[in-house]
Every structure is written in C-alpha cells, then in structure tokens.
Amino acid sequence: MRKLFVILSTALSIAALAFGPAPSAHAGNDDWPNRPVHFVVLYPAGGSTDVAARVIADYLSRSFGHRIVVENRAGANGNIAMQYVSQSAPDGYTILVATEAVSSNPHVYKMDFDPRQTLMPIIELSHQPIALAAHASLGITNLGQLTELVKKQPGMSFATGSGAASMQAMVALWYAKLAGIDLVQVPYRGGGEAINDLIGGQVKLGSFGSTPLVPQYKAGLINILAQSMATRSSALPDVPTFVEAGFPDLVVDQRLGLFAPKGTPHEIIERLNTEVNAALRDERVRKALADQAQEPAGGSTEQYAKRVIEDSEKDGRLAQELNVKAE
C-alpha cells in the first residue's frame, strides 16, 4: 500500500509540474479560453462545493472575458462527476470542482477508474471544518450530552450531504467509535436536501461541512456540538473543536479544489492556478467565502497534489479502521 502511494505521489507531482501532450498539441493554448469553461460540481446546488464553485466562477468569468458555466452532476458520492471529467477532452474547458471524494472514494467504492490517476490537481480553493449538529429539540449543546443520549438510545441516525466514503460520514463515525457509541449514517445526495430534513426534524443529527449549517445555527434551529479542524473556524468562534472536547486525534479539514482531466496542457493548468490564486486574494471573493464559513486556500499545484496524497492515505486508514463500505 505504501509503495502504491509513493508511486501515485510521484505521478501527481510530475503531472503538476510538467505533464502535457506533445508540443504540437499545445497549438492554440495561447488564446485559451476562447469559449465558455465548464465547472462540473459533484454535488447538487446549495452545498459547500456548489457555493465555492459559483463564487470563483463569477470572478473568473470577468477575468477571462468568457463565461464559466457551473454544472451540477450529482450521484454516487461524486463518482459520476469525476468519471465525466476524467473522460472529457483534456483541453481546459471541463474542470472538476471537488471535495476529498477524489482521495477517499477509491478506498470505499468499487470503481472502474481511479480519480487520483485520471485527474490532475490544479489548486485548493478553500477549506472548512466538518461540524456535528443536533436539532434544537434534542436539547443538547455539547458532545458529552450527545454521548450520554446515544448510550441510552443506541443506533441514532445522522444525516450527511454525501455518501459513505465522505469525510462528513467518517468524522461522525470516528467520533462514535472513540466515544463508544453507535451512530448510523443516512446519506443524502446533497447538503441542501439533508439540511432541510435536519432543520425539519426528520433526522435529529447531521454531519456536514460548515457552510450550510451556519445560517441555521445562527437562527437557533440547530446546535453545533463540535467542529473538526485543529483550531476553531472564524465562522464558528463559539463552537469547540473535537480536540477541545476530548478527542485529540480527530482533526479533519474538508478541502475543496479544482481538477482537470489527465493530459491537460501544463500551460492551461498554470493559467488556472494563477487566475484562481488572484481570485482568492480578491477581498470580495474572500468575503463571499467567509460569509459561507469557508476559508480561502490557494497555493501551487504541487502543494495541492501533495495534500491529495496525504488525504488519500488518511482516508484509507480511516475507511479500514471504521469499516466504512459503500452500499
């Protein structure tokens, strides 16, 4: 397994630095883009990934002088969108906006392609905590109270806006294992639908990226019990981390980033990286992301490729330890 990741890490680094077709295939790259670019989002509209995609697309549409079209292709916890982009022409006109599903799904799903090999990392857009939330009717405000409640009511269900392989699921199951309790995931196709059922009381617990939770939390409809980053998000300054709540190893960032089909010319990858970095320095973009409880990231293709590898290694260990399997 370690050898596989070393090989993969090398391949991604090479892709980020210098991968590209033969020189003749680069003709015409100087005027890229000369038509609309499609951002393919792997979840439905309304969730964290979709929100970030639209903020960045709006900026790039002005920067490029051509529209960035945001296209939602939900299903199979992102596998449908990842396969679609993997099979698209590597010409810079079809770009994936993705979560950690790129690095986690291969450990859980039976897939006839490996997105870690068929996609090239471009840039990390943002990161945010995964937060565990409870419907206000439960009357609990911290993890200690939840632990005691679930011990009395084992098998309590929790909603996620993505599938079994997602970090949203694994964070909740990781907490449950450490706390010695039993929680059961109810996966939804997207965060919007899942949040609606949480605030409606159809499901009493939820594990989500922080973006769709913050407005409901501020409105008093839910209580956020813990967040998964090493330190508190600026969007949730009053919510303790899992570390603060007594789970020192439970640290996870939910990352969102851009990927291109393997073989996309290096010049296009670098242009996208440069333009998105510029977007992430723009005060309006930063505020738009901050308002959605996302922290702007940025950086080089090499840095993001390294994070994809590190996340994949961690996801693989967690999937095995937690016995996470897709239905």
Short mmCIF file of C-alpha atoms in Angstrom, two decimals:
data_model
loop_
_atom_site.label_atom_id
_atom_site.label_comp_id
_atom_site.label_asym_id
_atom_site.label_seq_id
_atom_site.Cartn_x
_atom_site.Cartn_y
_atom_site.Cartn_z
CA MET A 1 0.00 0.00 0.00
CA ARG A 2 2.77 2.46 0.91
CA LYS A 3 4.52 1.68 -2.37
CA LEU A 4 1.31 2.49 -4.26
CA PHE A 5 1.09 5.90 -2.63
CA VAL A 6 4.74 6.65 -3.32
CA ILE A 7 4.17 5.86 -6.99
CA LEU A 8 0.98 7.92 -7.00
CA SER A 9 2.67 10.84 -5.24
CA THR A 10 5.43 10.87 -7.83
CA ALA A 11 2.92 10.71 -10.66
CA LEU A 12 0.87 13.60 -9.30
CA SER A 13 3.95 15.70 -8.72
CA ILE A 14 5.11 15.14 -12.26
CA ALA A 15 1.63 15.96 -13.54
CA ALA A 16 1.52 19.16 -11.53
CA LEU A 17 4.95 20.22 -12.73
CA ALA A 18 5.37 19.16 -16.29
CA PHE A 19 2.79 16.72 -17.67
CA GLY A 20 1.45 17.57 -21.09
CA PRO A 21 0.94 16.27 -24.61
CA ALA A 22 3.44 16.54 -27.39
CA PRO A 23 4.34 20.13 -28.36
CA SER A 24 2.13 20.08 -31.46
CA ALA A 25 -0.91 19.50 -29.24
CA HIS A 26 -0.28 22.83 -27.49
CA ALA A 27 -1.16 24.89 -30.54
CA GLY A 28 -3.92 27.34 -29.69
CA ASN A 29 -3.28 27.32 -25.93
CA ASP A 30 -2.15 30.94 -26.07
CA ASP A 31 -5.72 32.12 -26.60
CA TRP A 32 -7.28 29.80 -24.01
CA PRO A 33 -10.04 30.28 -23.09
CA ASN A 34 -11.78 31.43 -26.25
CA ARG A 35 -15.19 29.99 -25.27
CA PRO A 36 -17.06 29.13 -22.04
CA VAL A 37 -15.38 26.85 -19.49
CA HIS A 38 -17.50 24.33 -17.60
CA PHE A 39 -17.03 23.85 -13.85
CA VAL A 40 -18.50 20.44 -13.02
CA VAL A 41 -19.64 20.19 -9.39
CA LEU A 42 -20.04 16.70 -7.98
CA TYR A 43 -22.98 17.54 -5.68
CA PRO A 44 -26.34 19.32 -6.16
CA ALA A 45 -26.74 23.08 -5.87
CA GLY A 46 -26.81 24.63 -2.42
CA GLY A 47 -23.98 22.81 -0.66
CA SER A 48 -20.44 23.90 0.19
CA THR A 49 -18.89 22.75 -3.09
CA ASP A 50 -21.51 24.43 -5.24
CA VAL A 51 -21.24 27.71 -3.31
CA ALA A 52 -17.45 27.89 -3.70
CA ALA A 53 -17.66 26.95 -7.37
CA ARG A 54 -20.07 29.80 -8.11
CA VAL A 55 -18.04 32.39 -6.20
CA ILE A 56 -14.88 31.51 -8.13
CA ALA A 57 -16.73 31.13 -11.44
CA ASP A 58 -18.17 34.63 -11.13
CA TYR A 59 -14.69 36.14 -10.66
CA LEU A 60 -13.12 34.11 -13.47
CA SER A 61 -15.93 34.96 -15.89
CA ARG A 62 -14.91 38.60 -15.56
CA SER A 63 -11.19 37.83 -15.59
CA PHE A 64 -11.29 35.57 -18.67
CA GLY A 65 -13.94 37.52 -20.58
CA HIS A 66 -15.76 34.21 -21.15
CA ARG A 67 -18.47 32.71 -19.01
CA ILE A 68 -17.65 29.98 -16.50
CA VAL A 69 -20.67 27.66 -16.56
CA VAL A 70 -21.34 25.81 -13.29
CA GLU A 71 -22.82 22.39 -13.97
CA ASN A 72 -24.05 20.10 -11.17
CA ARG A 73 -23.61 16.38 -11.90
CA ALA A 74 -24.57 14.67 -8.67
CA GLY A 75 -24.62 10.96 -7.89
CA ALA A 76 -22.64 8.10 -6.35
CA ASN A 77 -20.92 10.46 -3.89
CA GLY A 78 -19.22 12.31 -6.72
CA ASN A 79 -18.21 9.32 -8.83
CA ILE A 80 -20.48 10.35 -11.72
CA ALA A 81 -18.94 13.81 -11.99
CA MET A 82 -15.39 12.52 -11.51
CA GLN A 83 -15.80 9.95 -14.27
CA TYR A 84 -17.41 12.51 -16.58
CA VAL A 85 -14.50 14.94 -16.18
CA SER A 86 -11.93 12.13 -16.39
CA GLN A 87 -13.35 11.14 -19.78
CA SER A 88 -13.64 14.72 -21.07
CA ALA A 89 -11.24 16.23 -23.56
CA PRO A 90 -8.09 17.49 -21.79
CA ASP A 91 -8.41 20.94 -23.29
CA GLY A 92 -9.13 23.09 -20.23
CA TYR A 93 -12.83 23.52 -20.96
CA THR A 94 -14.11 20.91 -18.48
CA ILE A 95 -12.88 21.31 -14.90
CA LEU A 96 -13.97 19.43 -11.78
CA VAL A 97 -14.79 21.22 -8.53
CA ALA A 98 -14.41 18.51 -5.91
CA THR A 99 -14.12 17.61 -2.26
CA GLU A 100 -11.99 14.89 -0.68
CA ALA A 101 -14.12 12.38 -2.64
CA VAL A 102 -11.25 12.26 -5.15
CA SER A 103 -8.98 10.80 -2.50
CA SER A 104 -11.49 8.88 -0.36
CA ASN A 105 -13.86 7.17 -2.81
CA PRO A 106 -11.29 4.72 -4.22
CA HIS A 107 -10.94 3.22 -0.72
CA VAL A 108 -14.66 2.53 -0.37
CA TYR A 109 -16.32 2.17 -3.77
CA LYS A 110 -15.77 -0.40 -6.50
CA MET A 111 -14.69 1.88 -9.32
CA ASP A 112 -13.57 1.14 -12.87
CA PHE A 113 -11.31 4.19 -12.80
CA ASP A 114 -9.07 5.84 -10.21
CA PRO A 115 -9.64 9.60 -10.00
CA ARG A 116 -6.23 10.01 -8.35
CA GLN A 117 -4.72 8.87 -11.65
CA THR A 118 -7.22 10.22 -14.18
CA LEU A 119 -7.41 13.76 -12.74
CA MET A 120 -4.74 16.43 -12.26
CA PRO A 121 -4.87 18.68 -9.18
CA ILE A 122 -4.91 22.40 -10.02
CA ILE A 123 -5.45 24.33 -6.79
CA GLU A 124 -7.11 24.13 -3.39
CA LEU A 125 -9.99 26.62 -3.28
CA SER A 126 -11.00 26.59 0.35
CA HIS A 127 -11.18 24.57 3.49
CA GLN A 128 -13.65 24.39 6.34
CA PRO A 129 -14.44 22.23 9.32
CA ILE A 130 -16.87 19.38 9.30
CA ALA A 131 -19.37 20.09 12.04
CA LEU A 132 -21.61 17.76 14.02
CA ALA A 133 -25.02 19.34 14.58
CA ALA A 134 -28.15 18.43 16.54
CA HIS A 135 -31.74 19.56 16.07
CA ALA A 136 -32.65 22.05 18.79
CA SER A 137 -35.46 19.77 20.02
CA LEU A 138 -32.90 17.29 21.35
CA GLY A 139 -31.88 19.88 23.92
CA ILE A 140 -28.18 19.07 23.76
CA THR A 141 -25.37 21.57 23.22
CA ASN A 142 -22.15 19.57 23.52
CA LEU A 143 -20.60 16.20 22.69
CA GLY A 144 -20.74 14.97 26.27
CA GLN A 145 -24.51 15.31 26.29
CA LEU A 146 -24.76 13.61 22.90
CA THR A 147 -22.62 10.70 24.07
CA GLU A 148 -24.85 10.14 27.08
CA LEU A 149 -28.01 10.41 24.98
CA VAL A 150 -26.84 7.89 22.37
CA LYS A 151 -25.77 5.45 25.06
CA LYS A 152 -29.41 5.45 26.15
CA GLN A 153 -30.68 5.43 22.55
CA PRO A 154 -28.13 3.40 20.53
CA GLY A 155 -28.29 3.47 16.76
CA MET A 156 -29.34 7.12 16.46
CA SER A 157 -29.15 8.21 12.82
CA PHE A 158 -27.24 11.17 11.41
CA ALA A 159 -27.57 12.85 8.04
CA THR A 160 -24.76 13.69 5.64
CA GLY A 161 -24.86 15.61 2.38
CA SER A 162 -22.72 12.96 0.69
CA GLY A 163 -22.08 9.24 0.65
CA ALA A 164 -20.44 6.63 2.83
CA ALA A 165 -16.90 7.45 1.72
CA SER A 166 -17.18 11.13 2.58
CA MET A 167 -15.32 12.81 5.38
CA GLN A 168 -18.67 14.01 6.67
CA ALA A 169 -19.57 10.40 7.38
CA MET A 170 -16.16 9.38 8.65
CA VAL A 171 -15.90 12.27 11.12
CA ALA A 172 -19.18 11.27 12.79
CA LEU A 173 -18.30 7.57 12.77
CA TRP A 174 -14.80 8.32 14.06
CA TYR A 175 -16.26 10.28 16.98
CA ALA A 176 -18.75 7.47 17.64
CA LYS A 177 -16.02 4.85 17.75
CA LEU A 178 -13.87 6.90 20.11
CA ALA A 179 -16.87 7.66 22.33
CA GLY A 180 -18.00 4.02 22.38
CA ILE A 181 -21.44 4.70 20.91
CA ASP A 182 -23.40 3.55 17.86
CA LEU A 183 -24.45 6.04 15.16
CA VAL A 184 -26.00 5.16 11.79
CA GLN A 185 -25.47 7.27 8.67
CA VAL A 186 -28.32 8.46 6.46
CA PRO A 187 -26.62 9.69 3.26
CA TYR A 188 -28.27 12.30 1.06
CA ARG A 189 -27.46 13.34 -2.50
CA GLY A 190 -26.52 16.84 -1.39
CA GLY A 191 -26.23 19.19 1.55
CA GLY A 192 -29.33 21.24 0.75
CA GLU A 193 -31.77 18.33 0.99
CA ALA A 194 -30.05 16.94 4.08
CA ILE A 195 -30.09 20.28 5.89
CA ASN A 196 -33.80 20.70 5.14
CA ASP A 197 -34.54 17.36 6.83
CA LEU A 198 -32.32 18.25 9.77
CA ILE A 199 -33.98 21.59 10.46
CA GLY A 200 -37.38 19.99 9.83
CA GLY A 201 -36.65 17.38 12.48
CA GLN A 202 -36.96 14.35 10.18
CA VAL A 203 -33.44 13.48 11.28
CA LYS A 204 -32.02 14.75 14.58
CA LEU A 205 -28.28 14.74 13.90
CA GLY A 206 -26.17 15.83 10.95
CA SER A 207 -22.52 15.87 9.95
CA PHE A 208 -21.76 18.49 7.29
CA GLY A 209 -19.27 20.97 6.02
CA SER A 210 -19.91 24.15 7.96
CA THR A 211 -21.26 26.25 5.05
CA PRO A 212 -24.95 25.19 5.13
CA LEU A 213 -25.03 24.88 8.93
CA VAL A 214 -24.00 28.37 9.98
CA PRO A 215 -27.26 30.20 9.00
CA GLN A 216 -29.38 27.55 10.74
CA TYR A 217 -27.14 27.71 13.81
CA LYS A 218 -27.43 31.49 14.00
CA ALA A 219 -31.20 31.18 13.64
CA GLY A 220 -31.33 28.84 16.63
CA LEU A 221 -32.75 25.91 14.68
CA ILE A 222 -29.79 23.65 15.40
CA ASN A 223 -26.96 23.37 17.89
CA ILE A 224 -23.46 22.73 16.56
CA LEU A 225 -21.71 20.44 19.01
CA ALA A 226 -18.15 20.30 17.62
CA GLN A 227 -16.04 21.20 14.59
CA SER A 228 -13.25 19.16 13.09
CA MET A 229 -10.33 21.50 12.31
CA ALA A 230 -7.35 21.79 14.66
CA THR A 231 -8.46 25.28 15.70
CA ARG A 232 -11.86 26.97 15.71
CA SER A 233 -13.11 28.36 12.44
CA SER A 234 -13.61 32.12 12.42
CA ALA A 235 -17.19 31.41 11.30
CA LEU A 236 -17.84 29.33 14.42
CA PRO A 237 -15.83 31.01 17.19
CA ASP A 238 -18.12 29.73 19.96
CA VAL A 239 -18.09 26.07 18.88
CA PRO A 240 -15.37 23.84 20.39
CA THR A 241 -13.22 21.57 18.27
CA PHE A 242 -13.30 17.81 18.72
CA VAL A 243 -9.81 18.21 20.17
CA GLU A 244 -11.12 20.59 22.82
CA ALA A 245 -13.97 18.19 23.52
CA GLY A 246 -11.54 15.41 24.41
CA PHE A 247 -10.78 13.73 21.09
CA PRO A 248 -7.18 14.84 20.40
CA ASP A 249 -6.66 12.86 17.19
CA LEU A 250 -9.91 13.85 15.49
CA VAL A 251 -8.68 16.60 13.18
CA VAL A 252 -10.00 16.94 9.62
CA ASP A 253 -10.23 19.79 7.12
CA GLN A 254 -12.83 19.47 4.37
CA ARG A 255 -10.99 20.71 1.29
CA LEU A 256 -12.46 21.93 -1.96
CA GLY A 257 -10.34 22.15 -5.08
CA LEU A 258 -10.10 22.15 -8.86
CA PHE A 259 -9.03 19.19 -11.01
CA ALA A 260 -8.51 18.80 -14.76
CA PRO A 261 -8.56 15.67 -16.93
CA LYS A 262 -5.20 13.95 -17.18
CA GLY A 263 -3.27 15.29 -20.15
CA THR A 264 -4.48 18.87 -19.88
CA PRO A 265 -1.61 21.08 -21.11
CA HIS A 266 0.68 22.41 -18.42
CA GLU A 267 0.16 25.98 -19.63
CA ILE A 268 -3.58 25.76 -19.00
CA ILE A 269 -3.10 24.21 -15.55
CA GLU A 270 -0.72 27.02 -14.63
CA ARG A 271 -3.03 29.70 -16.04
CA LEU A 272 -5.93 28.39 -13.99
CA ASN A 273 -3.76 28.18 -10.90
CA THR A 274 -2.57 31.77 -11.37
CA GLU A 275 -6.04 33.17 -12.02
CA VAL A 276 -7.66 31.33 -9.11
CA ASN A 277 -4.88 32.45 -6.76
CA ALA A 278 -5.65 36.00 -7.86
CA ALA A 279 -9.34 35.40 -7.19
CA LEU A 280 -8.58 34.11 -3.71
CA ARG A 281 -6.68 37.31 -2.94
CA ASP A 282 -9.64 39.47 -4.01
CA GLU A 283 -11.40 40.96 -0.99
CA ARG A 284 -14.88 40.41 -2.45
CA VAL A 285 -14.15 36.74 -3.10
CA ARG A 286 -12.64 36.27 0.34
CA LYS A 287 -15.66 37.88 1.97
CA ALA A 288 -18.07 35.80 -0.10
CA LEU A 289 -16.31 32.61 1.02
CA ALA A 290 -16.02 33.80 4.63
CA ASP A 291 -19.75 34.57 4.65
CA GLN A 292 -20.25 30.91 3.75
CA ALA A 293 -17.94 29.72 6.55
CA GLN A 294 -15.16 28.79 4.12
CA GLU A 295 -11.55 29.85 4.50
CA PRO A 296 -9.75 30.70 1.22
CA ALA A 297 -6.77 28.47 0.46
CA GLY A 298 -4.77 28.81 -2.77
CA GLY A 299 -1.17 27.81 -3.38
CA SER A 300 0.67 25.88 -6.05
CA THR A 301 -0.36 22.79 -7.98
CA GLU A 302 2.46 20.92 -6.24
CA GLN A 303 1.10 21.81 -2.81
CA TYR A 304 -2.38 20.66 -3.69
CA ALA A 305 -1.13 17.43 -5.27
CA LYS A 306 0.71 16.68 -2.02
CA ARG A 307 -2.43 17.30 0.04
CA VAL A 308 -4.43 14.96 -2.18
CA ILE A 309 -1.90 12.21 -1.45
CA GLU A 310 -1.87 12.93 2.29
CA ASP A 311 -5.67 12.97 2.39
CA SER A 312 -5.86 9.69 0.47
CA GLU A 313 -3.53 7.98 2.93
CA LYS A 314 -5.56 9.25 5.89
CA ASP A 315 -8.88 8.37 4.24
CA GLY A 316 -7.65 4.85 3.52
CA ARG A 317 -6.65 4.28 7.13
CA LEU A 318 -9.96 5.63 8.43
CA ALA A 319 -12.06 3.61 5.99
CA GLN A 320 -10.30 0.45 7.16
CA GLU A 321 -10.41 1.27 10.87
CA LEU A 322 -14.06 2.32 10.76
CA ASN A 323 -15.05 -0.47 8.35
CA VAL A 324 -16.67 2.07 6.01
CA LYS A 325 -18.10 0.46 2.88
CA ALA A 326 -20.39 1.78 0.18
CA GLU A 327 -23.82 0.17 -0.05
#
